[in-house]
Tab-separated table of C-alpha atoms and ligand atoms in Angstrom:
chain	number	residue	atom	x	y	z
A	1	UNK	CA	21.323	-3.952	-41.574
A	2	UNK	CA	18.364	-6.233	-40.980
A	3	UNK	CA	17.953	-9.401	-42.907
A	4	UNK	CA	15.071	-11.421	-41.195
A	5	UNK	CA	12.515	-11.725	-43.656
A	6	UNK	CA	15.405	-12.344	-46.399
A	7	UNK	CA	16.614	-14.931	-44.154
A	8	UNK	CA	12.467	-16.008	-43.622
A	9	UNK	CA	12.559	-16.188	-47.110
A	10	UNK	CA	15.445	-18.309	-47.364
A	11	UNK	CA	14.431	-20.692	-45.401
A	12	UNK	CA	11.631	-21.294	-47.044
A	13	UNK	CA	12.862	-21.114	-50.730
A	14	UNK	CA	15.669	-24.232	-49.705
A	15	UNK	CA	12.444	-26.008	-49.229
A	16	UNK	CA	10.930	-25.737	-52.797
A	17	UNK	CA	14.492	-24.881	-54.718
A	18	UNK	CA	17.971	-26.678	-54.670
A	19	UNK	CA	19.915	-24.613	-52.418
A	20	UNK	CA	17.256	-22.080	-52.339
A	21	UNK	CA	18.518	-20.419	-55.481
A	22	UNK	CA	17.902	-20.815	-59.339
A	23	UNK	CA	21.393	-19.907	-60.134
A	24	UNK	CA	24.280	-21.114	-57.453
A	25	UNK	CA	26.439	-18.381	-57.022
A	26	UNK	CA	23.556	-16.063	-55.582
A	27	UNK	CA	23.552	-18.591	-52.480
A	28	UNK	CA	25.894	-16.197	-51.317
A	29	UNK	CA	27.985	-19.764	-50.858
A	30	UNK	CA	31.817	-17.840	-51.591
A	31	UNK	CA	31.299	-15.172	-49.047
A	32	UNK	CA	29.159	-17.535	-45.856
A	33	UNK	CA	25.855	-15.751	-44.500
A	34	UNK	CA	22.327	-15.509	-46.246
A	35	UNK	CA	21.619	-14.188	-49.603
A	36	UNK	CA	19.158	-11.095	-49.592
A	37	UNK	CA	15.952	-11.446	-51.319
A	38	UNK	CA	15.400	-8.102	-53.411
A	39	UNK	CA	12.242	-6.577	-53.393
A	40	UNK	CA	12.337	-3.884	-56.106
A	41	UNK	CA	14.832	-1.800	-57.668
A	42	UNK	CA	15.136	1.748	-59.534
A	43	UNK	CA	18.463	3.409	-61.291
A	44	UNK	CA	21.286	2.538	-59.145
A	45	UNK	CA	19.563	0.911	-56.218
A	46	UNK	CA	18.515	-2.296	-54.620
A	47	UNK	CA	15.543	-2.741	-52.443
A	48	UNK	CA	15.422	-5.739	-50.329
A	49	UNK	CA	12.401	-7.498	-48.393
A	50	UNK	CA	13.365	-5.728	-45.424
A	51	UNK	CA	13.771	-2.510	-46.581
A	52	UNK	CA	16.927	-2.220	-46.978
A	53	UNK	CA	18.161	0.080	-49.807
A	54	UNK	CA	21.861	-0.949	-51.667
A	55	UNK	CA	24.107	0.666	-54.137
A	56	UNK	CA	24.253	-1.684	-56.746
A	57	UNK	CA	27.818	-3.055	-58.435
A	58	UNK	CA	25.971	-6.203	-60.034
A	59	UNK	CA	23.140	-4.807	-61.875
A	60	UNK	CA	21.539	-8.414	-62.575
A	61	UNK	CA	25.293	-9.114	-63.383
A	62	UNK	CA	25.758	-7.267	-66.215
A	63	UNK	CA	22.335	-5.829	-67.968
A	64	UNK	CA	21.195	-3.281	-66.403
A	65	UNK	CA	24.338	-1.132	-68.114
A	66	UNK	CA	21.310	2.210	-68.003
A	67	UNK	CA	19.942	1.051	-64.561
A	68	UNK	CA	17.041	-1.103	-63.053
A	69	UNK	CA	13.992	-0.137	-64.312
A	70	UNK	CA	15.196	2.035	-67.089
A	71	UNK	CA	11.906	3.791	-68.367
A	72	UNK	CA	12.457	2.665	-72.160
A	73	UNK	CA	12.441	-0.733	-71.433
A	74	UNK	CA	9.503	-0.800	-69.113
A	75	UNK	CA	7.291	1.299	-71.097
A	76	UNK	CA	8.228	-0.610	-74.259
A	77	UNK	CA	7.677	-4.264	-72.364
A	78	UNK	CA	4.601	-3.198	-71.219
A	79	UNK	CA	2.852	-1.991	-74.316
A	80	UNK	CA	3.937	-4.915	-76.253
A	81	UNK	CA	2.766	-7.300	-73.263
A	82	UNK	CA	-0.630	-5.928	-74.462
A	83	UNK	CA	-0.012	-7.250	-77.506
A	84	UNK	CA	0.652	-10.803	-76.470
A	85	UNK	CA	4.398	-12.407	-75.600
A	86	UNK	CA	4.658	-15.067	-78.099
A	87	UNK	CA	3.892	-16.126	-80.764
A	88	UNK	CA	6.023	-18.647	-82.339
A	89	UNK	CA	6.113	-17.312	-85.415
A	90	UNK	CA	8.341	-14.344	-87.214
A	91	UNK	CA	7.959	-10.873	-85.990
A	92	UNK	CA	9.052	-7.507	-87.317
A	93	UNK	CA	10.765	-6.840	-84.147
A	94	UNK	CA	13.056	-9.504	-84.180
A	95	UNK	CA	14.196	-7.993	-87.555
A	96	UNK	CA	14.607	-4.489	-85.846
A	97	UNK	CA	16.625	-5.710	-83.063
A	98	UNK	CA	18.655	-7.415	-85.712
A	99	UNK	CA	19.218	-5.132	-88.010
A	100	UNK	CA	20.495	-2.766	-85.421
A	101	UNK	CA	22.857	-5.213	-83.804
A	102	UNK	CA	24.475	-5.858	-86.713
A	103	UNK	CA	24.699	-1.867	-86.760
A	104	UNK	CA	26.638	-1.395	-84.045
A	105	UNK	CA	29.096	-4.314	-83.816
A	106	UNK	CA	31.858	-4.947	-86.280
A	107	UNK	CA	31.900	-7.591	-88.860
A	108	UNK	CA	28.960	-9.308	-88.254
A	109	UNK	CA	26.693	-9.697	-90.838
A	110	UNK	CA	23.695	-11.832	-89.428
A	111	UNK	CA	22.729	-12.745	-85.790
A	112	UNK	CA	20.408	-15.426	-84.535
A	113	UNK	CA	18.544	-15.115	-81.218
A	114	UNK	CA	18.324	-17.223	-78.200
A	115	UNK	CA	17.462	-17.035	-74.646
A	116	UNK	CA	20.594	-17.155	-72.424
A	117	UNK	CA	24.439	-16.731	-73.045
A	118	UNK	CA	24.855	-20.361	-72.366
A	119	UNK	CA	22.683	-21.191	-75.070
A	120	UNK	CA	24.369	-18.578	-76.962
A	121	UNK	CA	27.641	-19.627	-76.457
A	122	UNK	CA	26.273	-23.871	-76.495
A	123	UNK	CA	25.375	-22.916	-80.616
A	124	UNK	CA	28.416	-20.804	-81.193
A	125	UNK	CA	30.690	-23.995	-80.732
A	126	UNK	CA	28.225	-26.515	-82.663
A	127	UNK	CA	28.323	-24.083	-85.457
A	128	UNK	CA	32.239	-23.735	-85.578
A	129	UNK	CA	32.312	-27.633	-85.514
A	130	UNK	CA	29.558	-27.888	-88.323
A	131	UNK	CA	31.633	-24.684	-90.490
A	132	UNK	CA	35.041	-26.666	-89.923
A	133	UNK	CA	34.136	-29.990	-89.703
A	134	UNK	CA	36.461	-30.326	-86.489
A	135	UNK	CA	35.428	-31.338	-82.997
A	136	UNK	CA	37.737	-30.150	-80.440
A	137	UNK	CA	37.699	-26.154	-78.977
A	138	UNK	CA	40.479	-24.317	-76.744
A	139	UNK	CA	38.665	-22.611	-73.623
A	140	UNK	CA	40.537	-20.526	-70.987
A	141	UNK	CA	41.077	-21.313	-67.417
A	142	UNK	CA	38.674	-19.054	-65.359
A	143	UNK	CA	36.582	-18.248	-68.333
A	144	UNK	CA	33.079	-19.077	-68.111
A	145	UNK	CA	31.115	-19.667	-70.985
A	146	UNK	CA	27.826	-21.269	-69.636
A	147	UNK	CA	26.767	-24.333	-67.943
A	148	UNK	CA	26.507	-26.493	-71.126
A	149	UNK	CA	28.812	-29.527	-71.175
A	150	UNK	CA	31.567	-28.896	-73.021
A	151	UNK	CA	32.573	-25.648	-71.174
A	152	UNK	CA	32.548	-27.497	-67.300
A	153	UNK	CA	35.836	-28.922	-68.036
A	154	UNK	CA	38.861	-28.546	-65.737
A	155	UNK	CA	42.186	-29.039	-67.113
A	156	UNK	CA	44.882	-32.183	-64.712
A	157	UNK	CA	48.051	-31.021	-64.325
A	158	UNK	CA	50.021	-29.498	-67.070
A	159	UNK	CA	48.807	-26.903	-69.483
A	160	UNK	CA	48.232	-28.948	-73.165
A	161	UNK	CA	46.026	-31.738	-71.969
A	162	UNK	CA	42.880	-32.789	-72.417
A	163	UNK	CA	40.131	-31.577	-70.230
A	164	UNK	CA	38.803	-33.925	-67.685
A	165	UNK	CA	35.186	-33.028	-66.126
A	166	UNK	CA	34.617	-30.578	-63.097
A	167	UNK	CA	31.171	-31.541	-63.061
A	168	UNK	CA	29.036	-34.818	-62.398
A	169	UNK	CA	27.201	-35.468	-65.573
A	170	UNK	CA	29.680	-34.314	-68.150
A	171	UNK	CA	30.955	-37.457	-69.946
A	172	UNK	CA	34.825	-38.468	-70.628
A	173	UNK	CA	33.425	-38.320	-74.464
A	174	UNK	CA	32.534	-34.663	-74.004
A	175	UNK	CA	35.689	-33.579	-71.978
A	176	UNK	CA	38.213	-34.978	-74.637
A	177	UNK	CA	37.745	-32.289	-76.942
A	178	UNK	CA	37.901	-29.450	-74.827
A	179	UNK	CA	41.452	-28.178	-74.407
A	180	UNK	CA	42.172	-26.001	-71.211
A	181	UNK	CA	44.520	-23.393	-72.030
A	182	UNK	CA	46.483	-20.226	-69.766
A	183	UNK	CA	44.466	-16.624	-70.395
A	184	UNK	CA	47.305	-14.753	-71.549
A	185	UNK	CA	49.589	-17.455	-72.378
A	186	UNK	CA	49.877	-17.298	-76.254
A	187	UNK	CA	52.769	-19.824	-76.029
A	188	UNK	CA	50.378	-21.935	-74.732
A	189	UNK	CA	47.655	-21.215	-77.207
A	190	UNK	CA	50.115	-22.500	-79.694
A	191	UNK	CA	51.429	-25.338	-77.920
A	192	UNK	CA	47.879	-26.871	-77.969
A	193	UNK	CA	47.425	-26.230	-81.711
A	194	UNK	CA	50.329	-28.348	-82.120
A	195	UNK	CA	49.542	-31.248	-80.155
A	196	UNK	CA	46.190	-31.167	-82.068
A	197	UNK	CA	47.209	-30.581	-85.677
A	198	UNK	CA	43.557	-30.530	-87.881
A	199	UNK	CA	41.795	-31.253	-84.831
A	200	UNK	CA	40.407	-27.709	-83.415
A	201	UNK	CA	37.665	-26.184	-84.861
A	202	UNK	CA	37.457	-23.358	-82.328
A	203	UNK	CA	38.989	-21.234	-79.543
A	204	UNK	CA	36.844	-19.602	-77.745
A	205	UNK	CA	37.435	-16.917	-75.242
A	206	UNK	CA	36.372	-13.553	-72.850
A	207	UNK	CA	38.278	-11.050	-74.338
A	208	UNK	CA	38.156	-9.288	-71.469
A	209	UNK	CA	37.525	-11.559	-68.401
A	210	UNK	CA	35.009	-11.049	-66.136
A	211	UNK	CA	34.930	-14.911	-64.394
A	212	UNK	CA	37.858	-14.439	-62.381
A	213	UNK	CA	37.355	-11.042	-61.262
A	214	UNK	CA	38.324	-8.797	-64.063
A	215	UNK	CA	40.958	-9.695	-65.974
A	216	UNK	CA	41.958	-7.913	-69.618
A	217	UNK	CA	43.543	-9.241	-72.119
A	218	UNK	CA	47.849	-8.138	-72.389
A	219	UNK	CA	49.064	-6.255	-74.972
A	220	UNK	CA	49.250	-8.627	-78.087
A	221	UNK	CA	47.590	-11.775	-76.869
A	222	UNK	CA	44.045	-11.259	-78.761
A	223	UNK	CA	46.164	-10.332	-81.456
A	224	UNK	CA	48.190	-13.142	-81.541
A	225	UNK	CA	45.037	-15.619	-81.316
A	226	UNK	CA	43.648	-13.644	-84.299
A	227	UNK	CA	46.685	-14.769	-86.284
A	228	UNK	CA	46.832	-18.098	-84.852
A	229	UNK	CA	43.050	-18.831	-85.622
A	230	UNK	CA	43.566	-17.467	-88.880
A	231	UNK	CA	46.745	-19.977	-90.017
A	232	UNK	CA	45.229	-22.743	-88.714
A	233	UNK	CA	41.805	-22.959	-89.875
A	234	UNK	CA	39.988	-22.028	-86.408
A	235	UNK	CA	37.464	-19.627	-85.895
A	236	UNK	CA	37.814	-17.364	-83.091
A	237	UNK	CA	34.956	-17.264	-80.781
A	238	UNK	CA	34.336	-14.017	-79.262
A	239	UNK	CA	31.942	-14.399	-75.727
A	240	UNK	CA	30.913	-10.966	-75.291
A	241	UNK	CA	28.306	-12.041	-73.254
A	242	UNK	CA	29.610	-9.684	-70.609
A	243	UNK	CA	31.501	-6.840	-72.753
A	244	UNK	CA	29.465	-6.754	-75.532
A	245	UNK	CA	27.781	-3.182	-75.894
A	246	UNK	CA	29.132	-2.520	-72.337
A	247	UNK	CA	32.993	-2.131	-73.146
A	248	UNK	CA	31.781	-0.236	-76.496
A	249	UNK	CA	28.986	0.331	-78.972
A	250	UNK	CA	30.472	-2.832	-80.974
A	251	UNK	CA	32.132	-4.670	-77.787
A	252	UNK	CA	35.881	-5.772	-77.603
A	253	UNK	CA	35.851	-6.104	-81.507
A	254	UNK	CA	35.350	-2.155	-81.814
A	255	UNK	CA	37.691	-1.671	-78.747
A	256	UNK	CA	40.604	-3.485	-79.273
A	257	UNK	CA	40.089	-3.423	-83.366
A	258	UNK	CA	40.253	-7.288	-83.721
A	259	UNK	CA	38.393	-9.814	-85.876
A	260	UNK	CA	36.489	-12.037	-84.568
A	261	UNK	CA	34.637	-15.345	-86.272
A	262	UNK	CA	31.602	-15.518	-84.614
A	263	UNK	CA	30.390	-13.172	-81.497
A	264	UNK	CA	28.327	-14.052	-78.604
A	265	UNK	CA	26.187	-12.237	-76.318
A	266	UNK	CA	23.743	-11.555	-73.625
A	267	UNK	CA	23.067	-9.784	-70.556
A	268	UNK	CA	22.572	-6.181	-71.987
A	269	UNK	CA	21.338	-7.367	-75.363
A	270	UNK	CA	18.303	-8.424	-73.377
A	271	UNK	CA	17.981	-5.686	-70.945
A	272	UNK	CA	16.653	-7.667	-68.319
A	273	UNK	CA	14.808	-10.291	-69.798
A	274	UNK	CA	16.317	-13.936	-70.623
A	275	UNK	CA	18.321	-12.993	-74.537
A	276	UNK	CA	21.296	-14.365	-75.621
A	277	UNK	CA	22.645	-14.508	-79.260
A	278	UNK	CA	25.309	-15.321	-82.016
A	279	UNK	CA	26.361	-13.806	-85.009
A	280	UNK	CA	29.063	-13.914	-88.211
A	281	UNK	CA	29.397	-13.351	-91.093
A	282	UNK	CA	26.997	-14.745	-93.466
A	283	UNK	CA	29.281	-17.502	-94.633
A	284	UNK	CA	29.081	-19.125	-91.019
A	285	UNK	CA	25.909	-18.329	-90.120
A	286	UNK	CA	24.082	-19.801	-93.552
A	287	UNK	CA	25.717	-23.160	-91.768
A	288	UNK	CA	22.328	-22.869	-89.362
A	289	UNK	CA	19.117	-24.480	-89.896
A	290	UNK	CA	16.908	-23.950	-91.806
A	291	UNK	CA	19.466	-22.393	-94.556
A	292	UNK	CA	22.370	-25.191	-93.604
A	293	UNK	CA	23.222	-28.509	-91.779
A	294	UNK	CA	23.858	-27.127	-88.287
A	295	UNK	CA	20.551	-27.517	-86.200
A	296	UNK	CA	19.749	-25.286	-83.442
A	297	UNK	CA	16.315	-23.947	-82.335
A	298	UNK	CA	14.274	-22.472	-79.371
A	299	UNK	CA	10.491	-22.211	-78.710
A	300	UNK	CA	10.876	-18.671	-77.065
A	301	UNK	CA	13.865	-17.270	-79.284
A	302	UNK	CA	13.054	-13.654	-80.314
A	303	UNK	CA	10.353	-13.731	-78.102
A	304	UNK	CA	8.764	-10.177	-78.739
A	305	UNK	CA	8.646	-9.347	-75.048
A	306	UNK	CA	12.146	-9.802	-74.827
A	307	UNK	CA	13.090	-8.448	-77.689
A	308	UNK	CA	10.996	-4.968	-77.268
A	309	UNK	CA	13.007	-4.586	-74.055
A	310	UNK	CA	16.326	-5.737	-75.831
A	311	UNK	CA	15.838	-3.328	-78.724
A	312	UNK	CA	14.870	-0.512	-76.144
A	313	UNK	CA	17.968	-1.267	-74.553
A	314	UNK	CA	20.114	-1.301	-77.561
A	315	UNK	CA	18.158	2.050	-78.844
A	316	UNK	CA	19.265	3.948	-75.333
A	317	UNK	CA	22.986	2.589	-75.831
A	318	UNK	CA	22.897	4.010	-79.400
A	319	UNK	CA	21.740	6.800	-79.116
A	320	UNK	CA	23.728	8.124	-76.287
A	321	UNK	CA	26.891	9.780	-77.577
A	322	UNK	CA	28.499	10.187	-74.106
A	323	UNK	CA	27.396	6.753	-72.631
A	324	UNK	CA	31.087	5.055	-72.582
A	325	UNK	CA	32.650	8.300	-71.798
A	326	UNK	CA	30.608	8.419	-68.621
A	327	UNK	CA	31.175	4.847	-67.983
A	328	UNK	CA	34.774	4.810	-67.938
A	329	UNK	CA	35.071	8.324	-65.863
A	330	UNK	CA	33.186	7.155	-63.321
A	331	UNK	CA	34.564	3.717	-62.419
A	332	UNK	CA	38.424	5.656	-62.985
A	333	UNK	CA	36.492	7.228	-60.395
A	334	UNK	CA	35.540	4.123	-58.433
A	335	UNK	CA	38.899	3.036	-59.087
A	336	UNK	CA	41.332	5.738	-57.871
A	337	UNK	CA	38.967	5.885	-54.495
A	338	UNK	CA	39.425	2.452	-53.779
A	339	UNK	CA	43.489	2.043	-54.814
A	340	UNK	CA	43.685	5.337	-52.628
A	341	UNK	CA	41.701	3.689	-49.528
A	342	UNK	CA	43.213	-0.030	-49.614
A	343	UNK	CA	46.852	1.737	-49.915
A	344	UNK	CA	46.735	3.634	-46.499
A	345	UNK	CA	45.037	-0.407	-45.087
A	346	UNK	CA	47.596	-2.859	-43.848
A	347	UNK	CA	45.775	-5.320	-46.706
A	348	UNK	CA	47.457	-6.352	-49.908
A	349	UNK	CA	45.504	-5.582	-52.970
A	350	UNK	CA	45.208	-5.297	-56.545
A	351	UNK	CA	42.418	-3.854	-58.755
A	352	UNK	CA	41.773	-4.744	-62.254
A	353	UNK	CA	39.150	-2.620	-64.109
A	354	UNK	CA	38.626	-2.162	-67.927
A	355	UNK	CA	36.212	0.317	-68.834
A	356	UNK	CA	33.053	0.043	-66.777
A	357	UNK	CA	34.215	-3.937	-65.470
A	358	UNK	CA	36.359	-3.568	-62.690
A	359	UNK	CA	37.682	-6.551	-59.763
A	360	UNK	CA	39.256	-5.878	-56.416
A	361	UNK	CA	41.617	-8.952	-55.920
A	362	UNK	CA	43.269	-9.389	-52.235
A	363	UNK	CA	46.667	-10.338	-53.067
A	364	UNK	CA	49.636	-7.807	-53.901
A	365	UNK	CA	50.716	-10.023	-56.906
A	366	UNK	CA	49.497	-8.896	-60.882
A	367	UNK	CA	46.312	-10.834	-61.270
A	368	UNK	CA	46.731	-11.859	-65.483
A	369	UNK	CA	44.852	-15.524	-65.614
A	370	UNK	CA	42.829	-17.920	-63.148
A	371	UNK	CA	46.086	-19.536	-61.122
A	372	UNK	CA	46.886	-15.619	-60.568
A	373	UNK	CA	43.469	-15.109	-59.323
A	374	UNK	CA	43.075	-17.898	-57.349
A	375	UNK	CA	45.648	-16.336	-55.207
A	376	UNK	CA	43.335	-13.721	-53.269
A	377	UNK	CA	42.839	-14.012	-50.269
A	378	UNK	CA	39.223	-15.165	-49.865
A	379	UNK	CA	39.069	-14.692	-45.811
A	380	UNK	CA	39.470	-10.843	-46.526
A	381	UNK	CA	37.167	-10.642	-49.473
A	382	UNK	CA	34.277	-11.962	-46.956
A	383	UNK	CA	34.882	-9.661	-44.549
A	384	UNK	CA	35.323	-6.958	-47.517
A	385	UNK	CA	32.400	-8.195	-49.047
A	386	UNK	CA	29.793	-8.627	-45.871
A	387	UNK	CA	31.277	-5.288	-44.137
A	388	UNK	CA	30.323	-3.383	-47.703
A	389	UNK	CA	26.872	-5.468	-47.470
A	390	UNK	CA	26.401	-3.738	-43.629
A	391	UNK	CA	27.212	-0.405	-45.186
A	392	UNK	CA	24.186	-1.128	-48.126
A	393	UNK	CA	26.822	-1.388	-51.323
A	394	UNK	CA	26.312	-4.705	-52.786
A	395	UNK	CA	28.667	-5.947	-54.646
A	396	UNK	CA	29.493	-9.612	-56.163
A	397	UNK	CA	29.140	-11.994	-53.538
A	398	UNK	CA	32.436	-13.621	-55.115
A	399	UNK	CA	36.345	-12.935	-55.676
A	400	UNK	CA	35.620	-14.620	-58.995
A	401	UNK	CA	33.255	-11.990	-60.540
A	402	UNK	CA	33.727	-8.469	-61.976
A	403	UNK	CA	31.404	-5.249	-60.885
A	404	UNK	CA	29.575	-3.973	-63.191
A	405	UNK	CA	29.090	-0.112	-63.217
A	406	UNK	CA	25.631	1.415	-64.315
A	407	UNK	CA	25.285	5.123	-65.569
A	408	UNK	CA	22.813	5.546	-62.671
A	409	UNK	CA	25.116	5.977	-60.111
A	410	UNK	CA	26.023	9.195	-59.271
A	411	UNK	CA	28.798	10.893	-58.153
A	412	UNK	CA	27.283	10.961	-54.810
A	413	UNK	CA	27.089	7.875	-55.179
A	414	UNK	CA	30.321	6.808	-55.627
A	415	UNK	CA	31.628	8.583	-52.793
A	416	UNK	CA	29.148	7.325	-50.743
A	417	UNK	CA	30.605	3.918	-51.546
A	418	UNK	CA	34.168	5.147	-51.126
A	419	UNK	CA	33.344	6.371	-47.307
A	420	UNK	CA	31.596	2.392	-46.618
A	421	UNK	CA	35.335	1.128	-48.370
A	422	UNK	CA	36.960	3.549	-45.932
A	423	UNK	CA	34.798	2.361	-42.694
A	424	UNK	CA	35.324	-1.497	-44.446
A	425	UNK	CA	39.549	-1.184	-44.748
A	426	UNK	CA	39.844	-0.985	-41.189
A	427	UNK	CA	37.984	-4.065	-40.089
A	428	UNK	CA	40.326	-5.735	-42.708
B	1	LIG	P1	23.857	-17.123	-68.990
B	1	LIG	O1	23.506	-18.498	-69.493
B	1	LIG	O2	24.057	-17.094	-67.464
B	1	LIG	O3	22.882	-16.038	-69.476
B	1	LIG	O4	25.247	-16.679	-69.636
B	1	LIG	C1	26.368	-17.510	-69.448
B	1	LIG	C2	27.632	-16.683	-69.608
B	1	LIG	C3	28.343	-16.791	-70.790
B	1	LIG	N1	29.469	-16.068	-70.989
B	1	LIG	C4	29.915	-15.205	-70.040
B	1	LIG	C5	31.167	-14.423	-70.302
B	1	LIG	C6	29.222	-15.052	-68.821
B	1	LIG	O5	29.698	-14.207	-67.874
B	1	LIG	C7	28.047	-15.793	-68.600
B	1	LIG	C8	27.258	-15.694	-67.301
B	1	LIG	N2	27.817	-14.864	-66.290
B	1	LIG	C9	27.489	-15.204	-64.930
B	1	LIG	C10	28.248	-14.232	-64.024
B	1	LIG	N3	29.593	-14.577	-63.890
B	1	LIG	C11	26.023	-15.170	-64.699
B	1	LIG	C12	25.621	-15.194	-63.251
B	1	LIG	C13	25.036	-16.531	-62.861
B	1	LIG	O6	25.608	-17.582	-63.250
B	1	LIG	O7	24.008	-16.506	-62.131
């Protein structure tokens, strides 16, 4: 493959942007070389500056669940761009995106929009505090939730303390009530409740991970947070920014037939353009401004461009009877090619995959939380990673991050990306 003008381009977008990049892990910073600058893309494929075409396994990490470009959303953002892109005021649309939402997604009776899952997730936790009147939250090692302050924490040693920052700019203040706790570690979950009697107002979680690589939840643990939430007076945050209406119609709630408090979301709720949101019952989400105490706002929430492509999104995912059928046949497809190819390598693997999120972790050990996970063996991944880049399949340019699987790709497709993993295991 060629990569001059991406790396042109590079050079000259370090100039203008911090680290050339307006989010950090496209530098391509996990995996060493330059990031490619994409040109266009169409289904299941990636055009970059120089022409080259890729396979896609991010799909804008996460959205593009009916592939780039998908006609719906175009046609839909482009009529309505006619119509202006925002207003500031009400719209009808914002009502139809709602109302459907709230369709397909269990218990979850009204929604409020926003413009990014870190905003989504930001007001989810303000709004647990305001409902319970408690400050602190329990967040997961190796979940992400967003770049707002209270979710950068990093927990010392031991697993019920008190978070301390792991980034410049987040105060002691904020990091004392975030508690770090073990994904999958429901001993753990409780020890922290203990050592904080009346204190938490919140635990919020991935229900299935997809910021360490894929990892699902183990028989019983979401369960066992459902009843721990429940006896202590904690809501249970759901962050389906990633699974939600990719792992089902209604998300890990439909899935795994669990309760949650409040539900976040992005990525596919948007399809493409910059959506997030949160939603519970009415009870919570009365807390919100203007109805309640809780303040939380946004100048370009339910922004009708963004929510004609969400709701064209939403309408395709509907309306589809077969979509998660198709979705979960094709990456057990993915799957069984790879486990097949990587067994006859010299390399230690495992792969973790739920439904259409699936994570190739270098390291023969189960991969069940973030000290798990941080076990891979990052050396091979680059090589994996840059030798799959060579062969046009791009996936995530980190050990860290799930694939995402589109319903573009075909199954020519698929085994055109099991050959590259064939060429790829032997360089490993
Ligand atoms: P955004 O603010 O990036 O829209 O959403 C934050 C977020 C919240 N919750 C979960 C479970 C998420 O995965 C994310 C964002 N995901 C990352 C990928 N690991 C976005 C990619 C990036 O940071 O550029």
């Amino acid at each position: 493959m060629l990569y001059q003008r991406s790396s042109q381009l590079f050079a000259e977008a370090e100039q203008v942007i911090p680290g050339g990049v307006n989010s950090p892990v496209r530098a391509f910073k996990a995996v060493g070389g330059t990031p490619i600058f994409i040109k266009s893309a169409k289904g299941a494929y990636l055009f970059d500056e120089d022409g080259n075409r890729y396979i896609d396994y991010i799909n804008s990490w996460g959205p593009m669940i009916l592939g780039h470009a998908y006609a719906p959303v175009v046609e839909s953002v482009i009529e309505r761009t006619k119509l202006g892109t925002s207003f500031g005021t009400p719209t009808a649309l914002e009502t139809e995106i709602a109302s459907l939402a709230i369709s397909m997604v269990p218990n979850i009776e009204k929604i409020r929009f926003v413009n990014s899952g870190t905003e989504a997730c930001m007001s989810a936790i303000r709004l647990a505090r305001g409902f319970t009147k408690k400050d602190k939250i329990i967040k997961f090692a190796g979940c992400y939730h967003g770049h707002s302050d209270s979710f950068l924490i990093q927990a010392g040693s031991g697993a019920s303390t008190f978070g301390t920052p792991n980034s410049p700019g987040v105060t002691a203040g904020t990091a004392k009530d975030t508690l770090l706790a073990r994904y999958n570690d429901l001993e753990n979950v409780a020890q922290l409740i203990a050592a904080n009697p009346n204190e938490i107002a919140a635990i919020i979680i991935e229900p299935v991970a997809g910021n360490m690589g894929c990892v699902p939840p183990q028989k019983g643990f979401l369960e066992g947070l459902r009843v721990l939430c429940s006896e202590n007076d904690i809501l249970l945050i759901f962050d389906e920014v990633m699974t939600g209406f990719r792992l089902a119609k209604g998300g890990v709630q439909e899935l795994y037939n669990i309760k949650a408090d409040i539900v976040t979301f992005g990525k596919v709720i948007g399809g493409g353009l910059p959506v997030g949101a949160f939603a519970a019952r009415a009870e919570i989400m009365n807390h919100l401004a203007p109805l309640g105490p809780v303040y939380q706002a946004g100048t370009l929430s339910g922004n009708p461009l963004a929510m004609a492509a969400g709701l064209a999104m939403l309408k395709g995912i509907n309306e589809d009877a077969g979509l998660f059928k198709r979705l979960e046949e094709k990456t057990a497809y993915l799957e069984n090619g790879i486990r097949e190819i990587l067994s006859e390598s010299k390399v230690d693997f495992t792969i973790n995959r739920l439904g259409s999120m699936i994570s190739v972790h270098f390291d023969a050990a189960p991969v069940t939380d973030f000290q798990s996970a941080a076990k891979g063996d990052n050396a091979t991944f680059k090589k994996f990673f840059h030798g799959l880049l060579d062969e046009g399949i791009y996936i995530a340019p980190s050990a860290y991050e799930t694939w995402f699987i589109t319903d573009a790709l075909t199954y020519e497709d698929l085994d055109h990306t099991l050959a590259a993993i064939r060429k790829v295991a032997q360089t490993l």
